[in-house]
Amino acid sequence: MATVLLCRRFPRLSRVTTLSTTAKRKAESGSSKSEQDKEENPETANAGTQSAATIHLLNPLDYKVLYNPAAYARSRAVSQQHAARSGGQALGDAFTGPGSSQVHHTFNTSSSQALPPLQNALPEPKSKPLLDSISARLSTVQTEEEAEKVKTEMHDSKEDPRVFQKGRPEYRSVSYDKSEPLETLPLEEGDSILHSVAICEGSQGPATLADYFRKLSRLPVEQHVALVSEARFNTLCSCAAKNVRLFSTSDLIDVLKSCVRLVVPPAHPLLDACEDEFCRRVWDMKLDQLLLVADCWRCLDRSVPSYLSILFSYTNMHWKDLTLPQFVQLVYIIGEGRRSPTDLAQKVESTILKYLDVFTLEELGAICLGLFKSLSGISDHVMRKIADRVSLQMEDMSTYALVNVLKMLRYSRMDHLPLLKELGKVIPARIPTINIQGIMHVTLTCSSLHYFDEGIMAAVAASLPSKVTYCRSKDAAKFLWSFGCLDYEPPNEEEFYSSLIEQMHRKLHEFRKFPEHLLTGLLGLAFVKRFPEELIDYALGDEFVQKTRGSKYELTKDLFTLSRSVEIECPNYRGSRLPPQLDQEITEMVLNFAEQEIYVRPEIVEAASLLETVLGGPEYMRNHMILPHTRSSDLEVHLAMDGHPIPFNSKHPIADKKLEEVGVSLTDELMTQLIKGRPNIQPPAEAENKAGTGEEAQAPSAVLLGQALLTDARLRVEPKSGRSLEPPPSLALNGHRGVKLAIQVSNRNHYCYGSRRLLGLHRLKRRQLQQLGYVVLELPFWEWFPLLKRTRLEKLSYLHYKVFNPALLSRAA
């Protein structure tokens, strides 16, 4: 039987890593590649026992993707409908999202790397009727699956944020309702109106002109484009613009609503006249009317900063009169206008607290989205109150509203543990039915808050490869960053990362406009030791480096981190590199920042000062950045293999001096206290907090120190006679080689929330220090921060134990 081998070329990829646990297990069990593929693609395992084709269907030839770059999460109701139909049926009319006016962009993703369509790769059947049957059924399934995926990813950036308006009838008076039933106007009547306009140009009164607009807006939707470009309609618009001041307010609002229905271009001269007139009339209008007009401007996609400024001033003066629907609609308008009126900030917060228990969950999501889009700051107290309610009702909340709350939680840097824990229970089951941008925001929230939940991350990783072609450049970059930041490589890591790297290649044209996204994605990959050389070569090329200079973001530090990481971890890389002059410029900038912001941190200053005492002077220790591109400091110490410190700090040459005798003997009682510590040791997340709040900190116990301190009551903690401290006898090893220590004074921001799981950047730093020959020694915050409140003697004892630990030298030996 003939065997067909399907091959595909992946982008050139440097991988500097050890074999993953999953790969080791498969290798040890003797699993073949085909068996692994069957395990990852169970649908291929049932193709037959006599012959089978292994298919990686990531980007089949001529496969077309309907892609909308504004996609977000679908509502939970749609998710439930999808789950109910997951037995192979299409969604059909179950999707209740965007209307027919949604615009799609179709891309042909075929390339030389693509695979043939699935049906062309199936094993040859034994009979033609069977082939026809299989092909017909498979074609139907593909069509249904594609339709299902498209509906999952569809989103109307104008309409979906307005779902909250369907929750109360009061919103009809403050917002434009596209679903309002209107009797269709016959074409003949529309033509008659336009004929009258042409004959009686300029003679009709404002009421008649408004009536014309109302009637013409009821023409069939397919006629609207032709109508707007019709010369007679433009004549009607000119007449209305000339007489705009003569319209009653209600008639002028109807004209604006008609423009919304007809999709008049946002820069149309009639809209210019309407905006000017509404700005003039604000103080004579009712709040409902003002909000309705603002909503119409949003529907028209027209920026009206002057009108919004006056609206905000009006609402500021009439704040006490705002009803709940008016308030929510106002926050929605603030968000869509991307403006944050500072004089309303305090009033917005107090009103949120006033209505917190009576908001619907959709309204709560709309408020969070409005605050997020307008970059409105919110107090921790108010955000915590919102999170409290959401954590109790998350099961009943639509995914769209939940994602909006997560955006604001991320923006507020709020580590609300009950909400995050509930998210870990609710969201993984929804992930397959959320579209790509919603999944991205869930993932980004976890990484931004340094919160690691394996259930969430694994669910995202499992769903993403089949959705990856819907990723914008931003989405792909944020996924890579989030997984790298949390230092998580999922069970399907190869499929996950290869699909995202391929999407980065496809979106290379977008990175020319948004260079920050390429660097975000490449740094996320670097955290987990993945270096796609073609993309790195492009990112470090002169053309791209120049583009970063024109970005509104500071990207030079990211370029620096990427370039130095490649230099250390990819010795065979021969692509572009950061220009030496720019490299030196960024290095100096980073070091200057460290001098002002990092080296002076109390926990680092204290450790550096005490280490000088333990070692015998400043020439034995240096507080600096060994790896400036990692943007954190190190306390560097060199030890000979006999355990004695070696002077190396040229800034502090060895001086002929003697330290005055300040040694303190370690008594049995003191050693017992240091070793046993106190009961009820704090978890790591609390240790730093107590150290910073003045609460009594605990001495490190044997658990904190790792092992009992190897010393006795006769050992002197501080040096005498100007010489360094004698190491314990157990460190006096034979040999002439030394060891370079890179001592890390960590804090909780180096770790995932409430855990001892290092974040990606700090994992990268330690990995690279080890590659350069350093032994990394940590003063973990859960040990060091409590000790900052203890006696000098206890701190010196701790540092002596850490530096002269026999395990360090035995590892180096």
mmCIF file of C-alpha atoms in Angstrom, residues 508-509 511-513 515 518 536-551 555 559 576-579 582:
data_model
loop_
_atom_site.group_PDB
_atom_site.id
_atom_site.type_symbol
_atom_site.label_atom_id
_atom_site.label_comp_id
_atom_site.label_asym_id
_atom_site.label_seq_id
_atom_site.Cartn_x
_atom_site.Cartn_y
_atom_site.Cartn_z
ATOM 1 C CA LEU A 508 4.640 40.748 9.736
ATOM 2 C CA HIS A 509 3.032 43.583 7.765
ATOM 3 C CA PHE A 511 4.310 44.833 12.943
ATOM 4 C CA ARG A 512 5.571 47.553 10.622
ATOM 5 C CA LYS A 513 2.752 49.719 11.941
ATOM 6 C CA PRO A 515 6.407 47.497 16.283
ATOM 7 C CA LEU A 518 6.591 42.185 17.674
ATOM 8 C CA ILE A 536 14.610 38.206 15.523
ATOM 9 C CA ASP A 537 16.705 39.083 12.467
ATOM 10 C CA TYR A 538 13.890 41.380 11.318
ATOM 11 C CA ALA A 539 13.391 42.926 14.777
ATOM 12 C CA LEU A 540 17.074 43.766 15.179
ATOM 13 C CA GLY A 541 17.444 45.034 11.609
ATOM 14 C CA ASP A 542 18.100 48.710 10.934
ATOM 15 C CA GLU A 543 14.698 49.313 9.335
ATOM 16 C CA PHE A 544 12.715 47.958 12.280
ATOM 17 C CA VAL A 545 14.948 49.635 14.860
ATOM 18 C CA GLN A 546 14.209 52.943 13.164
ATOM 19 C CA LYS A 547 10.473 52.205 13.337
ATOM 20 C CA THR A 548 10.736 51.684 17.085
ATOM 21 C CA ARG A 549 12.192 55.180 17.397
ATOM 22 C CA GLY A 550 8.970 56.572 15.949
ATOM 23 C CA SER A 551 6.694 54.603 18.292
ATOM 24 C CA LEU A 555 10.877 50.263 22.997
ATOM 25 C CA LEU A 559 15.264 45.770 21.951
ATOM 26 C CA SER A 576 21.113 41.271 12.624
ATOM 27 C CA ARG A 577 22.315 42.698 15.913
ATOM 28 C CA LEU A 578 21.690 45.918 17.747
ATOM 29 C CA PRO A 579 24.200 48.578 16.622
ATOM 30 C CA LEU A 582 22.777 52.068 20.454
#
